[in-house]
GROMACS .gro file of C-alpha atoms in nm:
model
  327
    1UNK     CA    1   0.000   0.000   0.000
    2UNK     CA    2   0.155   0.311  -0.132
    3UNK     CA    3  -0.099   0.609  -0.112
    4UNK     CA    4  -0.024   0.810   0.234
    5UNK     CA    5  -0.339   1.029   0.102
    6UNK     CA    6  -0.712   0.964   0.030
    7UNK     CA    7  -1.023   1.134  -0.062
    8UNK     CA    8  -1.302   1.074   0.193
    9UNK     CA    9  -1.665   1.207   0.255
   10UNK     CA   10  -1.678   1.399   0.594
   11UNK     CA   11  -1.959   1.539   0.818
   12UNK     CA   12  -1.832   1.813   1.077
   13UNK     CA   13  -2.194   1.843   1.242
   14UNK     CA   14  -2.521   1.717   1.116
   15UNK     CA   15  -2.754   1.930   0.854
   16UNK     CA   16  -2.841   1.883   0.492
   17UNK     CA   17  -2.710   1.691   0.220
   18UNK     CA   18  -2.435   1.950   0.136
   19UNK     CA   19  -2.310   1.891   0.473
   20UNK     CA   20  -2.142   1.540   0.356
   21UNK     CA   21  -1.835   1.707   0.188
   22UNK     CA   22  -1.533   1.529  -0.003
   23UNK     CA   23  -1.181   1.607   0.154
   24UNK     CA   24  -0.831   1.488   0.163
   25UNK     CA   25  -0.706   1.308   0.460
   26UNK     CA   26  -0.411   1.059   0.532
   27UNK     CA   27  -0.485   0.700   0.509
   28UNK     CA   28  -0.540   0.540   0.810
   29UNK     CA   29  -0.247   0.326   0.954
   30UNK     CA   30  -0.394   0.004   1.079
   31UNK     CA   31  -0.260  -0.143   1.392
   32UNK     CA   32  -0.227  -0.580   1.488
   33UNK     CA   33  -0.566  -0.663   1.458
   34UNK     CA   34  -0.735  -0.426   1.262
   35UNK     CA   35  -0.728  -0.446   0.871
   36UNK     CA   36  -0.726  -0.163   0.628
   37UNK     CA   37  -0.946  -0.167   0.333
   38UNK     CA   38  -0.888  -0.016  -0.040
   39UNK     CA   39  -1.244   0.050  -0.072
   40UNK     CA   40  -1.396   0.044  -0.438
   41UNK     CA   41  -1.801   0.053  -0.363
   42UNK     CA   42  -1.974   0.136  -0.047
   43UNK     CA   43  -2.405   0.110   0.010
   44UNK     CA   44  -2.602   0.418   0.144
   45UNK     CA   45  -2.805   0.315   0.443
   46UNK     CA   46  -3.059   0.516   0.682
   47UNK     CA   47  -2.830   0.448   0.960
   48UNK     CA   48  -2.586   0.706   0.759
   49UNK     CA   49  -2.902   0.937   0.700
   50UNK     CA   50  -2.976   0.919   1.082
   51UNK     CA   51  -2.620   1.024   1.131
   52UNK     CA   52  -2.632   1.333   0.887
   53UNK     CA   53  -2.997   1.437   1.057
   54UNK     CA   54  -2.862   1.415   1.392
   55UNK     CA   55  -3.103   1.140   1.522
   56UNK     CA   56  -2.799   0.892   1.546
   57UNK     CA   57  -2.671   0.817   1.936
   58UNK     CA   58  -2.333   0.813   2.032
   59UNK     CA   59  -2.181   0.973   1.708
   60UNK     CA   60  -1.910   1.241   1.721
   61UNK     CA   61  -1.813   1.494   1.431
   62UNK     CA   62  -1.609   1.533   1.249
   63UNK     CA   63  -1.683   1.201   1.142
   64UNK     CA   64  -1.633   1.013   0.816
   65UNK     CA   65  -1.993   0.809   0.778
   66UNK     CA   66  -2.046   0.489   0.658
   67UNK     CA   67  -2.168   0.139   0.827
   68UNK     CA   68  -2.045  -0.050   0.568
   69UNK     CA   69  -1.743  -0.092   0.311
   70UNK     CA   70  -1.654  -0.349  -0.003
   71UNK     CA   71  -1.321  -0.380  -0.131
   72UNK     CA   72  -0.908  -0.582  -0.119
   73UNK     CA   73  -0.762  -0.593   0.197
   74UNK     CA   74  -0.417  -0.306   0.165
   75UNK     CA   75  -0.295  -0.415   0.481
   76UNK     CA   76  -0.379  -0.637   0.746
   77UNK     CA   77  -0.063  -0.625   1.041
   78UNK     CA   78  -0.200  -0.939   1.229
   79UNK     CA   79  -0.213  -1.194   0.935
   80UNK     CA   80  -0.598  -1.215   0.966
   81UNK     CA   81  -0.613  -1.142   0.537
   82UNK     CA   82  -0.371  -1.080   0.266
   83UNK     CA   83  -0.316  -0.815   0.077
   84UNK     CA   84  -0.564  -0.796  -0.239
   85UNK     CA   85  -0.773  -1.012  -0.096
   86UNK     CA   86  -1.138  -0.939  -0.186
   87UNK     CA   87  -1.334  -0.822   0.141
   88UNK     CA   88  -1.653  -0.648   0.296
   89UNK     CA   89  -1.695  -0.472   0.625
   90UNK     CA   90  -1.957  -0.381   0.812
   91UNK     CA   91  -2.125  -0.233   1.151
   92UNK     CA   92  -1.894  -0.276   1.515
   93UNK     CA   93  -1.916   0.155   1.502
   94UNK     CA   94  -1.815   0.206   1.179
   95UNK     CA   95  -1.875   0.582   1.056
   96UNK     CA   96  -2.039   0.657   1.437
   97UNK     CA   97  -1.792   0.577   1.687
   98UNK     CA   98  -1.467   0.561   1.430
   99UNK     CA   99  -1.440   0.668   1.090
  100UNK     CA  100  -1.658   0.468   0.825
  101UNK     CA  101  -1.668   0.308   0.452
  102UNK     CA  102  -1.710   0.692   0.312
  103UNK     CA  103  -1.371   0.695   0.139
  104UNK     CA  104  -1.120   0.577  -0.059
  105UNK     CA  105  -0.967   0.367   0.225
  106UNK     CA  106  -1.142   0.237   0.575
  107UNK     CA  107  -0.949   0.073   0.885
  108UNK     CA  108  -1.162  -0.141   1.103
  109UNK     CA  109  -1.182  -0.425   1.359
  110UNK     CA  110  -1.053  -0.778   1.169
  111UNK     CA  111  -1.360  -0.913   1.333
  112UNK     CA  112  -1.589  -0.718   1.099
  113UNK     CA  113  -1.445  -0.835   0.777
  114UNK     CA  114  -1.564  -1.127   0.551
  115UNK     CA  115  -1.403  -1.260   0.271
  116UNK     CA  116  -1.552  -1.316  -0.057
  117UNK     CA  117  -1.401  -1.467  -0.434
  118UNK     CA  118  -1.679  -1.252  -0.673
  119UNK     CA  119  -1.616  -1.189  -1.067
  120UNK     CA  120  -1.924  -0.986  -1.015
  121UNK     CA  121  -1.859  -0.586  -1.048
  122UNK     CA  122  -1.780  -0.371  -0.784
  123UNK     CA  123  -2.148  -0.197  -0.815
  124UNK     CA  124  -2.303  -0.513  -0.732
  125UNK     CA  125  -2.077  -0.616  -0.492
  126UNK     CA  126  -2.104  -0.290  -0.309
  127UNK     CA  127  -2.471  -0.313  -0.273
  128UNK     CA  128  -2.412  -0.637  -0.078
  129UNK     CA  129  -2.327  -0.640   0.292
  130UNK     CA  130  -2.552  -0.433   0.487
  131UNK     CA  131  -2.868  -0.548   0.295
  132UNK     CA  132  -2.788  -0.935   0.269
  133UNK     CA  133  -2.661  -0.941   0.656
  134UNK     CA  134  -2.967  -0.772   0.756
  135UNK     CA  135  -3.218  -0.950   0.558
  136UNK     CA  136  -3.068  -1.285   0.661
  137UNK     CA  137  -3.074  -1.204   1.014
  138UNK     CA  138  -3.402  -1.105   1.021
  139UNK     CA  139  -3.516  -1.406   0.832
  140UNK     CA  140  -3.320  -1.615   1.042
  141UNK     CA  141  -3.266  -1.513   1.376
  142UNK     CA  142  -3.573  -1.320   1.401
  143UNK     CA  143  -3.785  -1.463   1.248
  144UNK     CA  144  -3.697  -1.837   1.178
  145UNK     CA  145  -3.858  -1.864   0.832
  146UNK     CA  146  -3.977  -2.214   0.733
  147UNK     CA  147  -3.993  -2.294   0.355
  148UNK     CA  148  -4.388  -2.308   0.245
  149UNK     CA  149  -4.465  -2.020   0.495
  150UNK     CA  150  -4.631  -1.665   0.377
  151UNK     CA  151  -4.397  -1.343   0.469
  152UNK     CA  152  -4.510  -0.993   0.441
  153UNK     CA  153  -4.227  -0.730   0.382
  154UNK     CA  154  -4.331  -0.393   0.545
  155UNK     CA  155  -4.082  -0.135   0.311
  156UNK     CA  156  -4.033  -0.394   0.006
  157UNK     CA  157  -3.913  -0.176  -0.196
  158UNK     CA  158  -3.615  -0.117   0.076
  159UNK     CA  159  -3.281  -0.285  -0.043
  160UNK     CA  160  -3.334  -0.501   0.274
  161UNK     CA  161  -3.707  -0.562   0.151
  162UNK     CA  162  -3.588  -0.700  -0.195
  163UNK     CA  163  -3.325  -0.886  -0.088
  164UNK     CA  164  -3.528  -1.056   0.202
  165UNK     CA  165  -3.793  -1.131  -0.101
  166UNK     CA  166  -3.556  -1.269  -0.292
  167UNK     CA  167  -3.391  -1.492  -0.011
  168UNK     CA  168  -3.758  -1.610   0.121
  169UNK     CA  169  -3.853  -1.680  -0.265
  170UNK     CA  170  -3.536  -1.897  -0.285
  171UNK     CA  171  -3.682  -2.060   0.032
  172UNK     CA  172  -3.989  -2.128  -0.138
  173UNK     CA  173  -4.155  -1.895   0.078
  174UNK     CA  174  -4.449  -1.680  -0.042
  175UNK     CA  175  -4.367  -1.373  -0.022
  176UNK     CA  176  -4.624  -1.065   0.017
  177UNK     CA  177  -4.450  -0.684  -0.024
  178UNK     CA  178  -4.561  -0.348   0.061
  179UNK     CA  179  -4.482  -0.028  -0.145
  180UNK     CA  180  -4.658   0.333  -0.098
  181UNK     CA  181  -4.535   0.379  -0.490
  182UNK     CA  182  -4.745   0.237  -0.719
  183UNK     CA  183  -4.449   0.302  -0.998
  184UNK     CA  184  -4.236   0.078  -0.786
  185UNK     CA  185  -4.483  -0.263  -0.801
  186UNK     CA  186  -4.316  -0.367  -1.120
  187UNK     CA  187  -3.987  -0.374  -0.941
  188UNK     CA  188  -4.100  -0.647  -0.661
  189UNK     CA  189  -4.309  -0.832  -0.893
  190UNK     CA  190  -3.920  -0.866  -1.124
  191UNK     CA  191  -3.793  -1.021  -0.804
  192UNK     CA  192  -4.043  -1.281  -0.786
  193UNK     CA  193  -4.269  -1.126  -0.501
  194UNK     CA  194  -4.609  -1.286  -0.523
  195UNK     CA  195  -4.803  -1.022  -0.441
  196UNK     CA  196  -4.753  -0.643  -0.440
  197UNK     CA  197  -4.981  -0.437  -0.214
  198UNK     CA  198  -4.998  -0.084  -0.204
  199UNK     CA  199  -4.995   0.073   0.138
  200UNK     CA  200  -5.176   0.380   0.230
  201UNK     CA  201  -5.101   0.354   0.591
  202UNK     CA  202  -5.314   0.019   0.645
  203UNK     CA  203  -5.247  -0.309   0.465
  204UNK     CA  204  -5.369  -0.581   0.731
  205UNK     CA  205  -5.720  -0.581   0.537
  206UNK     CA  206  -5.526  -0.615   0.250
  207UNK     CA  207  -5.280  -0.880   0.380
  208UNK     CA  208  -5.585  -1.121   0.488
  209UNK     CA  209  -5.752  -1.069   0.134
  210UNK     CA  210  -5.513  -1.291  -0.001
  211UNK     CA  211  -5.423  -1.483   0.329
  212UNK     CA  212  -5.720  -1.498   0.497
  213UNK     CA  213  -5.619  -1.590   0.871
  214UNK     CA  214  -5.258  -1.372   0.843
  215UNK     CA  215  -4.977  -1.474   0.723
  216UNK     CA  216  -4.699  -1.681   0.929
  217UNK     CA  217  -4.434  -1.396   0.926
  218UNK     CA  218  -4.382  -1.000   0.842
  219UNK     CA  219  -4.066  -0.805   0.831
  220UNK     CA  220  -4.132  -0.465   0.962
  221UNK     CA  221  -3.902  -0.234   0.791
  222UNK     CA  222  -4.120   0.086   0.821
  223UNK     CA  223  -4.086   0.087   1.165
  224UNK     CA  224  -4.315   0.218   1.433
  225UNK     CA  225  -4.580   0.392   1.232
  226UNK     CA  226  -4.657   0.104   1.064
  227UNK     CA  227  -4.614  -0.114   1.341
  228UNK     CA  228  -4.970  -0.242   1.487
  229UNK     CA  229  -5.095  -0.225   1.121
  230UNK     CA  230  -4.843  -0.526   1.069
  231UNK     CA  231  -4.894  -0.663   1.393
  232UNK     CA  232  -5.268  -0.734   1.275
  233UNK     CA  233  -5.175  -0.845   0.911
  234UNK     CA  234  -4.979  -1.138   1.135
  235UNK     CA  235  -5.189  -1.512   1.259
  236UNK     CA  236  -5.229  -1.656   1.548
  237UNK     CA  237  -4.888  -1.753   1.686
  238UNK     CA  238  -4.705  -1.556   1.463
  239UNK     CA  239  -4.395  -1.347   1.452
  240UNK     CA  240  -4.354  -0.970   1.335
  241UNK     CA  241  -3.966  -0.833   1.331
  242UNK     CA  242  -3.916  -0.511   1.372
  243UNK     CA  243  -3.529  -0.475   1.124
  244UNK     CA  244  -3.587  -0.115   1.002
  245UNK     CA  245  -3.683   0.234   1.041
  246UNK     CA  246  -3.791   0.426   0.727
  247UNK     CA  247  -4.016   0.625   0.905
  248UNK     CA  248  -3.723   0.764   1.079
  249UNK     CA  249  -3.956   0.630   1.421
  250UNK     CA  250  -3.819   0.380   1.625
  251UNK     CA  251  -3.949   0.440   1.959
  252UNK     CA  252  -4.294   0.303   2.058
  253UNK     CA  253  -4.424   0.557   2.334
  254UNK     CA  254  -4.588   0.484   2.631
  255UNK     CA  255  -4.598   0.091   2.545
  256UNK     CA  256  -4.869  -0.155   2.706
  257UNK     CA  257  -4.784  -0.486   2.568
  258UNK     CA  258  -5.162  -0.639   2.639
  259UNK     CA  259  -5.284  -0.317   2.448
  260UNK     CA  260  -5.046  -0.324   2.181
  261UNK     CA  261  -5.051  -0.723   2.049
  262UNK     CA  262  -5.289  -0.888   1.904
  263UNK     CA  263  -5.353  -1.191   2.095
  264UNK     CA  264  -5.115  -1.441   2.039
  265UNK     CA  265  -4.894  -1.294   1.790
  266UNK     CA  266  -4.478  -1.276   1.858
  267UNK     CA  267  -4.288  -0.966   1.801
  268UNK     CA  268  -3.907  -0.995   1.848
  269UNK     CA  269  -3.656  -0.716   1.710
  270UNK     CA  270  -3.334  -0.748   1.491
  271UNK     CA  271  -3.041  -0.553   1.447
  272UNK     CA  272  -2.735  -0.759   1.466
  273UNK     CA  273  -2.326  -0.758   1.353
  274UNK     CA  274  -2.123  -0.838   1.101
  275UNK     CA  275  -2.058  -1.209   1.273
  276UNK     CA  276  -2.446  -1.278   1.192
  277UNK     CA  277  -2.387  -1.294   0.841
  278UNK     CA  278  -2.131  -1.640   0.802
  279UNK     CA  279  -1.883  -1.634   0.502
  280UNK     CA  280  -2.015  -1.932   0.326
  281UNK     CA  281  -2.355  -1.765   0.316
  282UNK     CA  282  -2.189  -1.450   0.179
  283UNK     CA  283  -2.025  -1.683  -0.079
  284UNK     CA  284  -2.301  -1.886  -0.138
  285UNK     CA  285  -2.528  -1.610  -0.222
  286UNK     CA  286  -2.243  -1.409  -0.435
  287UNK     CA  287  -2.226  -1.738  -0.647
  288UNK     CA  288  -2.623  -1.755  -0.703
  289UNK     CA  289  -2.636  -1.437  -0.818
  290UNK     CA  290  -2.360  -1.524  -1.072
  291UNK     CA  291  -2.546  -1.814  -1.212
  292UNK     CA  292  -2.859  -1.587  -1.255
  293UNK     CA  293  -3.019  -1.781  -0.953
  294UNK     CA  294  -3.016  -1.460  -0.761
  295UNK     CA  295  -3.026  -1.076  -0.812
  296UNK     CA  296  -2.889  -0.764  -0.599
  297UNK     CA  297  -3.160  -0.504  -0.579
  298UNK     CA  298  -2.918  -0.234  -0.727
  299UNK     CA  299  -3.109   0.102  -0.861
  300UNK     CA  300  -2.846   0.335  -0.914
  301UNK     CA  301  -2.463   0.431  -0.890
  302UNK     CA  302  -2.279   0.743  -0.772
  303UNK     CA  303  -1.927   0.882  -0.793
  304UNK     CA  304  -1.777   0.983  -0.453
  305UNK     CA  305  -1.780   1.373  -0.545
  306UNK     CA  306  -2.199   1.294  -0.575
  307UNK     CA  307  -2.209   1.206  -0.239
  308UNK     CA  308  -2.476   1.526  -0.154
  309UNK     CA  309  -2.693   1.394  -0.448
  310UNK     CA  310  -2.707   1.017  -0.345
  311UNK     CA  311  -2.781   1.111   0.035
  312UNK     CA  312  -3.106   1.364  -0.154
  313UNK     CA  313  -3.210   1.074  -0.320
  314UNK     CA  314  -3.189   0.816  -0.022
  315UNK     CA  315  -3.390   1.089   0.197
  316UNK     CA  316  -3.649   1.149  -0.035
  317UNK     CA  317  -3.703   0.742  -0.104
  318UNK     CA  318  -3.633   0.807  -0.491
  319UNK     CA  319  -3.510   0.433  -0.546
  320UNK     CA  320  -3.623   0.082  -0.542
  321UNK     CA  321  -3.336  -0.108  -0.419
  322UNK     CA  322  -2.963   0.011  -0.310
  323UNK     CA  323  -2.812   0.331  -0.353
  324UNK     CA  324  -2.405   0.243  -0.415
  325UNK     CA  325  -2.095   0.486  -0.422
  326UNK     CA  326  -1.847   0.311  -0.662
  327UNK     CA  327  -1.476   0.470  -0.633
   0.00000   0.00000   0.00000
């Protein structure tokens, strides 16, 4: 690793998208056990948008954002990965409690990285981590999906929503997705989604027209607005997550969990690490979606001086899929 410079994104104190602004800084010397990354795509996320409105706990400024990172390892002092070797990073405080994936190069915890082998491009790949790791924890871990099951994705036209579609469909699952757009229907229904539902605020009506006792599972990726609307779109004995936060609203005030749940159904909560999301799932899912057996909700690309414009685009829920920075 030669460069001693870099060009990075940086927020001094939170405000509007102009606030993210593209400056030089020195390249981050990793020490034994961390590894530094030559990053070449990187994935907007709300988490960053939080950051930039202020709503993010536990972040200090300047900061360079960024929860996640793809990439080749530059250095790695401990032995953990050698150099060139193809790598994603994500979460443990990056771009909140040390500097993030924003930039041309990111050091972080050895802990967070996973290896990869892709021939895919760098746009695809970058569009990966966050979104996969999320949707297969909450599939997983929340959730505990079962193939032949019904899942309703609150926010499908999320990147988590598609790719959680499009991991449940490969499940056999049948898969039921929300979006307030109806422009955006044809989007899920190219992913395989089985049916598209247009929410005004209240799908559960909806949701039983098709399933008529609830279905088995629902993702809620809205988050708390949405909430007890999902809650009663859910059967008997089944399980709502609560992964996201589009809404911006993750606190439920003044909570009374007899008033609040229908009777009977589960609500558990995910928002895990980087160690959630095992290597040979990465891999596995990296090498369906190179034999066409899979697909990475990508919608658009931006250079790393268009920074302001992606982060105006995220906030104003412009795309259907992931928003990726490719350097």
């Amino acid at each position: 690793m030669e460069d001693t410079f870099m060009e990075a994104v940086v927020l001094d104190a939170p405000g509007p998208p102009e606030a993210l602004r593209v400056r030089t800084l020195p390249v981050p010397v990793p020490r034994p056990g961390e590894v530094l990354i030559r990053v070449k795509a990187f994935g907007l996320n709300r988490s960053e948008l939080h950051t930039r409105l202020g709503l993010a706990e536990g972040v200090t400024f300047p900061r360079v954002p960024g929860i996640e990172a793809t990439g080749v390892v530059a250095a790695a002092p401990g032995g953990e990965y050698e150099p060139g070797q193809q790598v994603m990073a994500m979460m443990g405080g990056m771009g909140r409690t040390f500097d993030g994936g924003y930039a041309q190069y990111t050091c972080v915890p050895a802990r967070q990285v996973i290896p990869f082998r892709s021939d895919l491009g760098w746009a695809v790949l970058g569009a990966v981590p966050e979104t996969l790791q999320t949707a297969y924890g909450s599939l997983t871990d929340g959730l505990g999906v079962q193939p032949g099951q019904t899942l309703l994705i609150r926010g499908g036209t999320s990147s988590v929503g598609m790719t959680a579609a499009v991991l449940a469909k490969r499940q056999g699952i049948t898969v039921l997705s929300t979006t307030r757009n109806p422009a955006k229907a044809a989007a899920l229904e190219r992913i395989g989604v089985d049916h598209v539902l247009i929410d005004d605020g209240e799908v559960a009506d909806k949701v039983r027209a098709v399933v008529p006792d609830g279905v088995d599972n629902a993702l809620e990726l809205v988050g708390v607005p949405a909430l007890p609307d999902t809650l009663r779109a859910v059967r008997r004995h089944g399980v709502v997550c609560f992964s996201g936060i589009l809404s911006n609203e993750w606190i439920v005030k003044d909570f009374y969990p007899i008033g609040y749940l229908p009777r009977g159904v589960r609500l558990t909560a995910y928002g895990g690490d980087a160690d959630d999301l095992p290597a040979e799932v990465l891999q596995e899912f990296l090498d369906a979606v190179a034999r066409g057996e899979a697909v990475v909700p990508l919608d658009r690309t931006y250079r790393l001086d268009e920074i302001a414009q992606a982060h105006a685009d995220m906030e104003a829920n412009r795309a259907a899929g992931k928003l990726v920075v490719v350097l």
